[in-house]
Structures are given as structure tokens and as C-alpha cells.
JSON list of C-alpha atoms in Angstrom, two decimals:
[
{"chain": "A", "resi": 1, "resn": "GLU", "atom": "CA", "xyz": [8.11, -13.53, -11.16]},
{"chain": "A", "resi": 2, "resn": "VAL", "atom": "CA", "xyz": [7.78, -12.59, -7.49]},
{"chain": "A", "resi": 3, "resn": "GLN", "atom": "CA", "xyz": [4.72, -14.12, -5.89]},
{"chain": "A", "resi": 4, "resn": "LEU", "atom": "CA", "xyz": [2.91, -13.31, -2.64]},
{"chain": "A", "resi": 5, "resn": "VAL", "atom": "CA", "xyz": [-0.08, -15.39, -1.60]},
{"chain": "A", "resi": 6, "resn": "GLU", "atom": "CA", "xyz": [-2.14, -14.51, 1.47]},
{"chain": "A", "resi": 7, "resn": "SER", "atom": "CA", "xyz": [-4.26, -16.98, 3.39]},
{"chain": "A", "resi": 8, "resn": "GLY", "atom": "CA", "xyz": [-6.06, -17.32, 6.70]},
{"chain": "A", "resi": 9, "resn": "GLY", "atom": "CA", "xyz": [-8.87, -14.86, 6.23]},
{"chain": "A", "resi": 10, "resn": "GLY", "atom": "CA", "xyz": [-12.44, -15.65, 7.17]},
{"chain": "A", "resi": 11, "resn": "LEU", "atom": "CA", "xyz": [-15.35, -14.83, 9.44]},
{"chain": "A", "resi": 12, "resn": "VAL", "atom": "CA", "xyz": [-14.58, -14.20, 13.10]},
{"chain": "A", "resi": 13, "resn": "GLN", "atom": "CA", "xyz": [-16.63, -12.87, 15.98]},
{"chain": "A", "resi": 14, "resn": "PRO", "atom": "CA", "xyz": [-15.83, -9.55, 17.64]},
{"chain": "A", "resi": 15, "resn": "GLY", "atom": "CA", "xyz": [-13.16, -10.08, 20.26]},
{"chain": "A", "resi": 16, "resn": "GLY", "atom": "CA", "xyz": [-11.82, -13.11, 18.43]},
{"chain": "A", "resi": 17, "resn": "SER", "atom": "CA", "xyz": [-8.44, -13.83, 16.88]},
{"chain": "A", "resi": 18, "resn": "LEU", "atom": "CA", "xyz": [-7.14, -14.72, 13.46]},
{"chain": "A", "resi": 19, "resn": "LYS", "atom": "CA", "xyz": [-3.70, -15.32, 12.01]},
{"chain": "A", "resi": 20, "resn": "LEU", "atom": "CA", "xyz": [-2.98, -14.35, 8.44]},
{"chain": "A", "resi": 21, "resn": "SER", "atom": "CA", "xyz": [-0.13, -15.85, 6.45]},
{"chain": "A", "resi": 22, "resn": "CYS", "atom": "CA", "xyz": [1.66, -14.65, 3.34]},
{"chain": "A", "resi": 23, "resn": "ALA", "atom": "CA", "xyz": [3.69, -17.15, 1.36]},
{"chain": "A", "resi": 24, "resn": "ALA", "atom": "CA", "xyz": [6.53, -15.56, -0.57]},
{"chain": "A", "resi": 25, "resn": "SER", "atom": "CA", "xyz": [8.24, -17.13, -3.56]},
{"chain": "A", "resi": 26, "resn": "ARG", "atom": "CA", "xyz": [10.72, -16.36, -6.32]},
{"chain": "A", "resi": 27, "resn": "PHE", "atom": "CA", "xyz": [12.70, -13.91, -4.23]},
{"chain": "A", "resi": 28, "resn": "THR", "atom": "CA", "xyz": [14.78, -13.98, -1.07]},
{"chain": "A", "resi": 29, "resn": "LEU", "atom": "CA", "xyz": [12.37, -12.96, 1.70]},
{"chain": "A", "resi": 30, "resn": "SER", "atom": "CA", "xyz": [15.20, -12.29, 4.16]},
{"chain": "A", "resi": 31, "resn": "SER", "atom": "CA", "xyz": [16.44, -9.40, 2.00]},
{"chain": "A", "resi": 32, "resn": "TYR", "atom": "CA", "xyz": [13.30, -7.28, 2.27]},
{"chain": "A", "resi": 33, "resn": "TRP", "atom": "CA", "xyz": [11.14, -5.35, 4.67]},
{"chain": "A", "resi": 34, "resn": "MET", "atom": "CA", "xyz": [7.57, -6.62, 4.40]},
{"chain": "A", "resi": 35, "resn": "THR", "atom": "CA", "xyz": [4.28, -4.80, 4.94]},
{"chain": "A", "resi": 36, "resn": "TRP", "atom": "CA", "xyz": [0.59, -5.46, 5.58]},
{"chain": "A", "resi": 37, "resn": "VAL", "atom": "CA", "xyz": [-1.95, -3.09, 4.04]},
{"chain": "A", "resi": 38, "resn": "ARG", "atom": "CA", "xyz": [-5.73, -3.36, 4.33]},
{"chain": "A", "resi": 39, "resn": "GLN", "atom": "CA", "xyz": [-8.80, -2.02, 2.57]},
{"chain": "A", "resi": 40, "resn": "ALA", "atom": "CA", "xyz": [-12.12, -1.91, 4.38]},
{"chain": "A", "resi": 41, "resn": "PRO", "atom": "CA", "xyz": [-15.27, -2.23, 2.24]},
{"chain": "A", "resi": 42, "resn": "GLY", "atom": "CA", "xyz": [-15.82, 0.97, 0.28]},
{"chain": "A", "resi": 43, "resn": "LYS", "atom": "CA", "xyz": [-12.75, 2.60, 1.83]},
{"chain": "A", "resi": 44, "resn": "GLY", "atom": "CA", "xyz": [-9.20, 3.37, 0.79]},
{"chain": "A", "resi": 45, "resn": "LEU", "atom": "CA", "xyz": [-5.92, 1.64, 1.43]},
{"chain": "A", "resi": 46, "resn": "GLU", "atom": "CA", "xyz": [-4.64, 1.69, 5.00]},
{"chain": "A", "resi": 47, "resn": "TRP", "atom": "CA", "xyz": [-1.07, 0.86, 5.96]},
{"chain": "A", "resi": 48, "resn": "VAL", "atom": "CA", "xyz": [-1.21, -1.59, 8.90]},
{"chain": "A", "resi": 49, "resn": "ALA", "atom": "CA", "xyz": [2.28, -2.75, 9.87]},
{"chain": "A", "resi": 50, "resn": "ASN", "atom": "CA", "xyz": [5.73, -3.55, 8.60]},
{"chain": "A", "resi": 51, "resn": "ILE", "atom": "CA", "xyz": [8.73, -5.60, 9.72]},
{"chain": "A", "resi": 52, "resn": "LYS", "atom": "CA", "xyz": [12.44, -5.40, 9.04]},
{"chain": "A", "resi": 53, "resn": "GLN", "atom": "CA", "xyz": [14.35, -8.17, 7.32]},
{"chain": "A", "resi": 54, "resn": "ASP", "atom": "CA", "xyz": [15.46, -9.85, 10.58]},
{"chain": "A", "resi": 55, "resn": "GLY", "atom": "CA", "xyz": [12.36, -8.95, 12.57]},
{"chain": "A", "resi": 56, "resn": "SER", "atom": "CA", "xyz": [14.28, -6.56, 14.80]},
{"chain": "A", "resi": 57, "resn": "GLU", "atom": "CA", "xyz": [12.06, -3.57, 13.95]},
{"chain": "A", "resi": 58, "resn": "ARG", "atom": "CA", "xyz": [8.28, -3.59, 13.69]},
{"chain": "A", "resi": 59, "resn": "TYR", "atom": "CA", "xyz": [5.89, -0.69, 13.26]},
{"chain": "A", "resi": 60, "resn": "TYR", "atom": "CA", "xyz": [2.11, -0.48, 13.51]},
{"chain": "A", "resi": 61, "resn": "VAL", "atom": "CA", "xyz": [-0.67, 1.97, 12.78]},
{"chain": "A", "resi": 62, "resn": "ASP", "atom": "CA", "xyz": [-2.12, 3.29, 16.04]},
{"chain": "A", "resi": 63, "resn": "SER", "atom": "CA", "xyz": [-5.49, 1.59, 15.54]},
{"chain": "A", "resi": 64, "resn": "VAL", "atom": "CA", "xyz": [-3.95, -1.91, 15.73]},
{"chain": "A", "resi": 65, "resn": "GLU", "atom": "CA", "xyz": [-1.05, -1.29, 18.12]},
{"chain": "A", "resi": 66, "resn": "GLY", "atom": "CA", "xyz": [-1.25, -3.77, 21.01]},
{"chain": "A", "resi": 67, "resn": "ARG", "atom": "CA", "xyz": [-3.77, -5.98, 19.21]},
{"chain": "A", "resi": 68, "resn": "PHE", "atom": "CA", "xyz": [-1.93, -7.07, 16.07]},
{"chain": "A", "resi": 69, "resn": "THR", "atom": "CA", "xyz": [1.51, -8.65, 15.81]},
{"chain": "A", "resi": 70, "resn": "ILE", "atom": "CA", "xyz": [3.51, -8.85, 12.60]},
{"chain": "A", "resi": 71, "resn": "SER", "atom": "CA", "xyz": [6.12, -11.59, 12.37]},
{"chain": "A", "resi": 72, "resn": "ARG", "atom": "CA", "xyz": [8.08, -13.53, 9.81]},
{"chain": "A", "resi": 73, "resn": "ASP", "atom": "CA", "xyz": [9.84, -16.84, 9.30]},
{"chain": "A", "resi": 74, "resn": "ASN", "atom": "CA", "xyz": [12.45, -16.35, 6.62]},
{"chain": "A", "resi": 75, "resn": "ALA", "atom": "CA", "xyz": [13.32, -20.04, 6.59]},
{"chain": "A", "resi": 76, "resn": "LYS", "atom": "CA", "xyz": [9.71, -20.81, 5.68]},
{"chain": "A", "resi": 77, "resn": "ASN", "atom": "CA", "xyz": [9.45, -17.85, 3.27]},
{"chain": "A", "resi": 78, "resn": "SER", "atom": "CA", "xyz": [6.46, -16.61, 5.22]},
{"chain": "A", "resi": 79, "resn": "LEU", "atom": "CA", "xyz": [5.07, -13.41, 6.70]},
{"chain": "A", "resi": 80, "resn": "TYR", "atom": "CA", "xyz": [2.34, -13.41, 9.35]},
{"chain": "A", "resi": 81, "resn": "LEU", "atom": "CA", "xyz": [-0.17, -11.10, 10.98]},
{"chain": "A", "resi": 82, "resn": "LEU", "atom": "CA", "xyz": [-1.67, -12.25, 14.26]},
{"chain": "A", "resi": 83, "resn": "MET", "atom": "CA", "xyz": [-4.82, -10.29, 14.96]},
{"chain": "A", "resi": 84, "resn": "ASN", "atom": "CA", "xyz": [-6.32, -10.33, 18.45]},
{"chain": "A", "resi": 85, "resn": "SER", "atom": "CA", "xyz": [-9.29, -8.53, 20.00]},
{"chain": "A", "resi": 86, "resn": "LEU", "atom": "CA", "xyz": [-10.79, -8.07, 16.57]},
{"chain": "A", "resi": 87, "resn": "ARG", "atom": "CA", "xyz": [-13.37, -5.36, 16.01]},
{"chain": "A", "resi": 88, "resn": "ALA", "atom": "CA", "xyz": [-15.96, -4.76, 13.32]},
{"chain": "A", "resi": 89, "resn": "GLU", "atom": "CA", "xyz": [-13.78, -1.97, 11.95]},
{"chain": "A", "resi": 90, "resn": "ASP", "atom": "CA", "xyz": [-10.99, -4.49, 11.25]},
{"chain": "A", "resi": 91, "resn": "THR", "atom": "CA", "xyz": [-13.17, -5.98, 8.51]},
{"chain": "A", "resi": 92, "resn": "ALA", "atom": "CA", "xyz": [-11.13, -5.59, 5.33]},
{"chain": "A", "resi": 93, "resn": "VAL", "atom": "CA", "xyz": [-9.16, -7.23, 2.58]},
{"chain": "A", "resi": 94, "resn": "TYR", "atom": "CA", "xyz": [-5.62, -7.65, 3.91]},
{"chain": "A", "resi": 95, "resn": "TYR", "atom": "CA", "xyz": [-2.70, -7.47, 1.49]},
{"chain": "A", "resi": 96, "resn": "CYS", "atom": "CA", "xyz": [0.90, -8.37, 2.08]},
{"chain": "A", "resi": 97, "resn": "ALA", "atom": "CA", "xyz": [3.43, -6.40, 0.09]},
{"chain": "A", "resi": 98, "resn": "ARG", "atom": "CA", "xyz": [7.17, -6.36, -0.45]},
{"chain": "A", "resi": 99, "resn": "ARG", "atom": "CA", "xyz": [8.96, -3.14, 0.42]},
{"chain": "A", "resi": 100, "resn": "THR", "atom": "CA", "xyz": [11.78, -2.29, -1.98]},
{"chain": "A", "resi": 101, "resn": "TYR", "atom": "CA", "xyz": [14.53, 0.32, -1.73]},
{"chain": "A", "resi": 102, "resn": "ASP", "atom": "CA", "xyz": [15.67, 2.33, -4.75]},
{"chain": "A", "resi": 103, "resn": "SER", "atom": "CA", "xyz": [16.76, 5.91, -5.42]},
{"chain": "A", "resi": 104, "resn": "ASP", "atom": "CA", "xyz": [16.97, 6.56, -1.67]},
{"chain": "A", "resi": 105, "resn": "SER", "atom": "CA", "xyz": [13.29, 5.71, -1.32]},
{"chain": "A", "resi": 106, "resn": "TYR", "atom": "CA", "xyz": [11.10, 2.82, -0.20]},
{"chain": "A", "resi": 107, "resn": "PHE", "atom": "CA", "xyz": [7.97, 1.66, -2.01]},
{"chain": "A", "resi": 108, "resn": "LEU", "atom": "CA", "xyz": [5.75, -1.40, -2.22]},
{"chain": "A", "resi": 109, "resn": "ASP", "atom": "CA", "xyz": [6.64, -3.10, -5.47]},
{"chain": "A", "resi": 110, "resn": "TYR", "atom": "CA", "xyz": [4.86, -6.46, -5.23]},
{"chain": "A", "resi": 111, "resn": "TRP", "atom": "CA", "xyz": [1.51, -7.20, -3.62]},
{"chain": "A", "resi": 112, "resn": "GLY", "atom": "CA", "xyz": [-0.54, -10.30, -3.02]},
{"chain": "A", "resi": 113, "resn": "GLN", "atom": "CA", "xyz": [-4.15, -10.62, -4.13]},
{"chain": "A", "resi": 114, "resn": "GLY", "atom": "CA", "xyz": [-5.44, -10.18, -0.59]},
{"chain": "A", "resi": 115, "resn": "THR", "atom": "CA", "xyz": [-7.43, -12.19, 1.92]},
{"chain": "A", "resi": 116, "resn": "LEU", "atom": "CA", "xyz": [-10.79, -11.08, 3.32]},
{"chain": "A", "resi": 117, "resn": "VAL", "atom": "CA", "xyz": [-11.30, -10.79, 7.06]},
{"chain": "A", "resi": 118, "resn": "THR", "atom": "CA", "xyz": [-14.86, -10.27, 8.26]},
{"chain": "A", "resi": 119, "resn": "VAL", "atom": "CA", "xyz": [-15.49, -9.46, 11.91]},
{"chain": "A", "resi": 120, "resn": "SER", "atom": "CA", "xyz": [-19.15, -9.99, 12.71]},
{"chain": "A", "resi": 121, "resn": "SER", "atom": "CA", "xyz": [-21.42, -11.80, 15.13]},
{"chain": "B", "resi": 1, "resn": "ASP", "atom": "CA", "xyz": [1.63, 10.57, 12.28]},
{"chain": "B", "resi": 2, "resn": "ILE", "atom": "CA", "xyz": [1.89, 12.19, 8.86]},
{"chain": "B", "resi": 3, "resn": "GLN", "atom": "CA", "xyz": [-1.49, 12.81, 7.24]},
{"chain": "B", "resi": 4, "resn": "MET", "atom": "CA", "xyz": [-1.81, 12.62, 3.46]},
{"chain": "B", "resi": 5, "resn": "THR", "atom": "CA", "xyz": [-4.62, 14.51, 1.75]},
{"chain": "B", "resi": 6, "resn": "GLN", "atom": "CA", "xyz": [-5.51, 13.94, -1.89]},
{"chain": "B", "resi": 7, "resn": "SER", "atom": "CA", "xyz": [-7.70, 16.02, -4.13]},
{"chain": "B", "resi": 8, "resn": "PRO", "atom": "CA", "xyz": [-10.04, 15.61, -5.77]},
{"chain": "B", "resi": 9, "resn": "SER", "atom": "CA", "xyz": [-11.69, 12.54, -4.22]},
{"chain": "B", "resi": 10, "resn": "SER", "atom": "CA", "xyz": [-13.07, 11.64, -7.62]},
{"chain": "B", "resi": 11, "resn": "LEU", "atom": "CA", "xyz": [-13.09, 12.95, -11.15]},
{"chain": "B", "resi": 12, "resn": "SER", "atom": "CA", "xyz": [-14.64, 12.15, -14.49]},
{"chain": "B", "resi": 13, "resn": "ALA", "atom": "CA", "xyz": [-12.64, 12.77, -17.65]},
{"chain": "B", "resi": 14, "resn": "SER", "atom": "CA", "xyz": [-12.66, 11.84, -21.31]},
{"chain": "B", "resi": 15, "resn": "VAL", "atom": "CA", "xyz": [-10.16, 9.66, -23.15]},
{"chain": "B", "resi": 16, "resn": "GLY", "atom": "CA", "xyz": [-7.28, 11.89, -24.21]},
{"chain": "B", "resi": 17, "resn": "ASP", "atom": "CA", "xyz": [-7.75, 14.39, -21.39]},
{"chain": "B", "resi": 18, "resn": "ARG", "atom": "CA", "xyz": [-4.91, 15.53, -19.18]},
{"chain": "B", "resi": 19, "resn": "VAL", "atom": "CA", "xyz": [-5.63, 14.57, -15.55]},
{"chain": "B", "resi": 20, "resn": "THR", "atom": "CA", "xyz": [-3.92, 15.96, -12.46]},
{"chain": "B", "resi": 21, "resn": "ILE", "atom": "CA", "xyz": [-4.22, 14.60, -8.93]},
{"chain": "B", "resi": 22, "resn": "THR", "atom": "CA", "xyz": [-2.67, 16.39, -5.98]},
{"chain": "B", "resi": 23, "resn": "CYS", "atom": "CA", "xyz": [-1.41, 15.06, -2.67]},
{"chain": "B", "resi": 24, "resn": "ARG", "atom": "CA", "xyz": [-0.47, 17.13, 0.34]},
{"chain": "B", "resi": 25, "resn": "ALA", "atom": "CA", "xyz": [1.48, 15.93, 3.35]},
{"chain": "B", "resi": 26, "resn": "SER", "atom": "CA", "xyz": [0.88, 17.34, 6.83]},
{"chain": "B", "resi": 27, "resn": "GLN", "atom": "CA", "xyz": [4.64, 17.87, 7.21]},
{"chain": "B", "resi": 28, "resn": "SER", "atom": "CA", "xyz": [7.63, 17.87, 4.91]},
{"chain": "B", "resi": 29, "resn": "ILE", "atom": "CA", "xyz": [8.52, 14.46, 3.55]},
{"chain": "B", "resi": 30, "resn": "GLY", "atom": "CA", "xyz": [11.18, 15.44, 1.03]},
{"chain": "B", "resi": 31, "resn": "THR", "atom": "CA", "xyz": [10.57, 13.26, -2.00]},
{"chain": "B", "resi": 32, "resn": "TYR", "atom": "CA", "xyz": [9.50, 10.17, -0.04]},
{"chain": "B", "resi": 33, "resn": "LEU", "atom": "CA", "xyz": [6.24, 9.93, -1.94]},
{"chain": "B", "resi": 34, "resn": "ASN", "atom": "CA", "xyz": [4.84, 7.05, -3.98]},
{"chain": "B", "resi": 35, "resn": "TRP", "atom": "CA", "xyz": [1.83, 6.75, -6.27]},
{"chain": "B", "resi": 36, "resn": "TYR", "atom": "CA", "xyz": [-0.25, 3.57, -6.72]},
{"chain": "B", "resi": 37, "resn": "GLN", "atom": "CA", "xyz": [-3.02, 2.54, -9.07]},
{"chain": "B", "resi": 38, "resn": "HIS", "atom": "CA", "xyz": [-5.70, 0.20, -7.74]},
{"chain": "B", "resi": 39, "resn": "LYS", "atom": "CA", "xyz": [-8.40, -1.51, -9.79]},
{"chain": "B", "resi": 40, "resn": "PRO", "atom": "CA", "xyz": [-11.30, -3.43, -8.19]},
{"chain": "B", "resi": 41, "resn": "GLY", "atom": "CA", "xyz": [-10.43, -7.03, -7.40]},
{"chain": "B", "resi": 42, "resn": "LYS", "atom": "CA", "xyz": [-6.77, -6.55, -8.26]},
{"chain": "B", "resi": 43, "resn": "ALA", "atom": "CA", "xyz": [-3.61, -5.94, -6.27]},
{"chain": "B", "resi": 44, "resn": "PRO", "atom": "CA", "xyz": [-2.47, -2.32, -6.12]},
{"chain": "B", "resi": 45, "resn": "LYS", "atom": "CA", "xyz": [0.33, -1.43, -8.49]},
{"chain": "B", "resi": 46, "resn": "VAL", "atom": "CA", "xyz": [3.09, 1.10, -7.92]},
{"chain": "B", "resi": 47, "resn": "LEU", "atom": "CA", "xyz": [3.44, 3.67, -10.70]},
{"chain": "B", "resi": 48, "resn": "ILE", "atom": "CA", "xyz": [5.88, 6.23, -9.35]},
{"chain": "B", "resi": 49, "resn": "TYR", "atom": "CA", "xyz": [8.28, 6.31, -6.41]},
{"chain": "B", "resi": 50, "resn": "ALA", "atom": "CA", "xyz": [10.58, 8.95, -4.97]},
{"chain": "B", "resi": 51, "resn": "ALA", "atom": "CA", "xyz": [7.98, 11.49, -6.12]},
{"chain": "B", "resi": 52, "resn": "SER", "atom": "CA", "xyz": [8.99, 11.43, -9.79]},
{"chain": "B", "resi": 53, "resn": "THR", "atom": "CA", "xyz": [10.66, 8.13, -10.73]},
{"chain": "B", "resi": 54, "resn": "LEU", "atom": "CA", "xyz": [8.52, 6.09, -13.08]},
{"chain": "B", "resi": 55, "resn": "LEU", "atom": "CA", "xyz": [8.62, 2.36, -12.41]},
{"chain": "B", "resi": 56, "resn": "SER", "atom": "CA", "xyz": [9.97, 0.38, -15.33]},
{"chain": "B", "resi": 57, "resn": "GLY", "atom": "CA", "xyz": [7.14, -0.72, -17.60]},
{"chain": "B", "resi": 58, "resn": "VAL", "atom": "CA", "xyz": [4.72, 2.01, -16.55]},
{"chain": "B", "resi": 59, "resn": "PRO", "atom": "CA", "xyz": [3.49, 4.05, -19.52]},
{"chain": "B", "resi": 60, "resn": "SER", "atom": "CA", "xyz": [5.20, 7.39, -19.97]},
{"chain": "B", "resi": 61, "resn": "ARG", "atom": "CA", "xyz": [1.86, 9.21, -19.90]},
{"chain": "B", "resi": 62, "resn": "PHE", "atom": "CA", "xyz": [2.15, 8.95, -16.11]},
{"chain": "B", "resi": 63, "resn": "SER", "atom": "CA", "xyz": [4.39, 11.45, -14.37]},
{"chain": "B", "resi": 64, "resn": "GLY", "atom": "CA", "xyz": [4.95, 12.72, -10.85]},
{"chain": "B", "resi": 65, "resn": "SER", "atom": "CA", "xyz": [6.37, 15.89, -9.38]},
{"chain": "B", "resi": 66, "resn": "GLY", "atom": "CA", "xyz": [6.77, 17.75, -6.14]},
{"chain": "B", "resi": 67, "resn": "SER", "atom": "CA", "xyz": [8.75, 17.79, -2.93]},
{"chain": "B", "resi": 68, "resn": "GLY", "atom": "CA", "xyz": [8.29, 18.81, 0.66]},
{"chain": "B", "resi": 69, "resn": "THR", "atom": "CA", "xyz": [4.54, 18.80, 1.24]},
{"chain": "B", "resi": 70, "resn": "ASP", "atom": "CA", "xyz": [2.96, 19.17, -2.21]},
{"chain": "B", "resi": 71, "resn": "PHE", "atom": "CA", "xyz": [2.94, 16.52, -4.91]},
{"chain": "B", "resi": 72, "resn": "THR", "atom": "CA", "xyz": [1.22, 15.89, -8.22]},
{"chain": "B", "resi": 73, "resn": "LEU", "atom": "CA", "xyz": [0.40, 12.86, -10.34]},
{"chain": "B", "resi": 74, "resn": "THR", "atom": "CA", "xyz": [-0.34, 13.69, -13.97]},
{"chain": "B", "resi": 75, "resn": "ILE", "atom": "CA", "xyz": [-1.78, 11.46, -16.67]},
{"chain": "B", "resi": 76, "resn": "SER", "atom": "CA", "xyz": [-0.98, 13.30, -19.88]},
{"chain": "B", "resi": 77, "resn": "SER", "atom": "CA", "xyz": [-3.51, 11.57, -22.10]},
{"chain": "B", "resi": 78, "resn": "LEU", "atom": "CA", "xyz": [-6.09, 9.46, -20.28]},
{"chain": "B", "resi": 79, "resn": "GLN", "atom": "CA", "xyz": [-6.67, 5.97, -21.66]},
{"chain": "B", "resi": 80, "resn": "PRO", "atom": "CA", "xyz": [-9.65, 3.64, -21.00]},
{"chain": "B", "resi": 81, "resn": "GLU", "atom": "CA", "xyz": [-7.44, 1.29, -18.98]},
{"chain": "B", "resi": 82, "resn": "ASP", "atom": "CA", "xyz": [-6.61, 4.14, -16.59]},
{"chain": "B", "resi": 83, "resn": "PHE", "atom": "CA", "xyz": [-10.02, 3.80, -14.90]},
{"chain": "B", "resi": 84, "resn": "ALA", "atom": "CA", "xyz": [-8.91, 3.12, -11.32]},
{"chain": "B", "resi": 85, "resn": "THR", "atom": "CA", "xyz": [-8.37, 4.65, -7.94]},
{"chain": "B", "resi": 86, "resn": "TYR", "atom": "CA", "xyz": [-5.03, 6.36, -7.35]},
{"chain": "B", "resi": 87, "resn": "TYR", "atom": "CA", "xyz": [-3.32, 6.65, -3.97]},
{"chain": "B", "resi": 88, "resn": "CYS", "atom": "CA", "xyz": [-0.33, 8.57, -2.77]},
{"chain": "B", "resi": 89, "resn": "GLN", "atom": "CA", "xyz": [1.73, 7.14, 0.07]},
{"chain": "B", "resi": 90, "resn": "GLN", "atom": "CA", "xyz": [4.48, 8.69, 2.15]},
{"chain": "B", "resi": 91, "resn": "SER", "atom": "CA", "xyz": [7.50, 6.52, 2.91]},
{"chain": "B", "resi": 92, "resn": "ASP", "atom": "CA", "xyz": [9.24, 9.05, 5.15]},
{"chain": "B", "resi": 93, "resn": "SER", "atom": "CA", "xyz": [8.30, 7.57, 8.53]},
{"chain": "B", "resi": 94, "resn": "PRO", "atom": "CA", "xyz": [6.01, 4.93, 10.04]},
{"chain": "B", "resi": 95, "resn": "PRO", "atom": "CA", "xyz": [3.10, 4.57, 9.82]},
{"chain": "B", "resi": 96, "resn": "GLN", "atom": "CA", "xyz": [3.65, 5.03, 6.10]},
{"chain": "B", "resi": 97, "resn": "THR", "atom": "CA", "xyz": [0.23, 6.48, 5.45]},
{"chain": "B", "resi": 98, "resn": "PHE", "atom": "CA", "xyz": [-1.79, 6.56, 2.25]},
{"chain": "B", "resi": 99, "resn": "GLY", "atom": "CA", "xyz": [-3.95, 9.35, 0.98]},
{"chain": "B", "resi": 100, "resn": "GLN", "atom": "CA", "xyz": [-7.68, 8.68, 0.89]},
{"chain": "B", "resi": 101, "resn": "GLY", "atom": "CA", "xyz": [-7.61, 7.96, -2.84]},
{"chain": "B", "resi": 102, "resn": "THR", "atom": "CA", "xyz": [-8.81, 9.60, -6.05]},
{"chain": "B", "resi": 103, "resn": "LYS", "atom": "CA", "xyz": [-11.27, 7.65, -8.17]},
{"chain": "B", "resi": 104, "resn": "VAL", "atom": "CA", "xyz": [-10.86, 8.33, -11.88]},
{"chain": "B", "resi": 105, "resn": "GLU", "atom": "CA", "xyz": [-13.89, 7.60, -14.00]},
{"chain": "B", "resi": 106, "resn": "ILE", "atom": "CA", "xyz": [-13.96, 7.66, -17.77]},
{"chain": "B", "resi": 107, "resn": "LYS", "atom": "CA", "xyz": [-16.65, 9.85, -19.30]}
]
């Protein structure tokens, strides 16, 4: 079955940087849009960013625009999220998810288990 | 950005009850609406996409309806394993926002 495994989370100071990775297996990464979603403690799901199959289109939620960069390496079956200028409000579990197209609609059909990012001094 | 508003924020219901969750978009999104179930410590799971299409393997007690700005998720007969938080998500345009969630508790 499709597998997505996030890594790279941890404790970082405000203003610091962190790079998350998502290892994809058992499907052809280059055929799918991919997405990052986060959940802050006690809060709901928040869509963060997504990236087209070839990396030619990328979209971000306003709160991370200019600070976060989504990227991918299809040859390495990997998705990334580079997070700069981190703030306390970026503290969350970060999930990577595969975006699938069916019935003229997109949805997130497979998700990883998430990696925790804590921004604190 | 399109805002998604769910109601109620939480509910408590008994096994066997019919449960309805609503989701409203701040502008028309056609049927570009998905529903997810999320349990603590687990990955979210898609239940319904394109407003009313049930993902293969999802129990038929789940159903979705609506178009434009108003959508509904219905659980026809609530089961103990349905304790979870449910989210709607619009896939019309980026950022593909989620609703704030509806926590379903079993009485």
C-alpha cells in the first residue's frame, strides 16, 4: 500500500529554520500533486502548501508565504518543506499527503503519520 | 481565500443516532468539497470527495450532499468507532482550506 513517512521535526528556537522530509513509497511520486497540512496543538487541520508534479506550480497559505518553501525530488521519491523564520504559532504536527484526482475533483487520499515541530526558546 | 465554516463545533450523540454536520463556503465552490475523519494520534482519512462520492471502503452509513456554498455530511446510524473529528475541505482553489472541525462524541 501507499506509504508516506515524514521526518525532520523537532525543537527549534523562534527565528530558526527546519527542513521536513516526506519519503514516498509504493506509488509513482512524479504522477501526483503533493500537499503539506499541519495541526497545531488543540486546533484543527490547516492546509499549508502544495506542489505540482514537476514542481512548476506551488501554492502557500498566507501565514507561511515567504517563509516556507515546498519542494520535491521525484528521483528520490521525496517531498520537502523548508521552514525559515519560524514562529511559536508554527508549532504543529506536520503531515504530508498525496493529492489525487477523480470525478473532476481533487482530494487527499493518503497521509503520513506526521512529524512534530515545536518552536520555543 | 475561501473560508469554510462548519457547524456545530462539537456534538454528543448516542449509538444509532443520525448525525448531520454542515459546512458553508464563503463563495461558491461547485462540488469541490471533501470530508475527512480524524482520530487522535492517527492520520486523517478521506471519507467523501466531490461533495457526495463515497471513497471505496468507507461504510455506507456516511453520505454527503450539497453544492455551491452549502454542504452536509450525514452519518445515518452512529457507531462507536465514529468518535472522531470531522473536517470539510474545499478543493476549488488554493489555499485549499479546511473547516474548523466538528468533534463527535459518543454519549
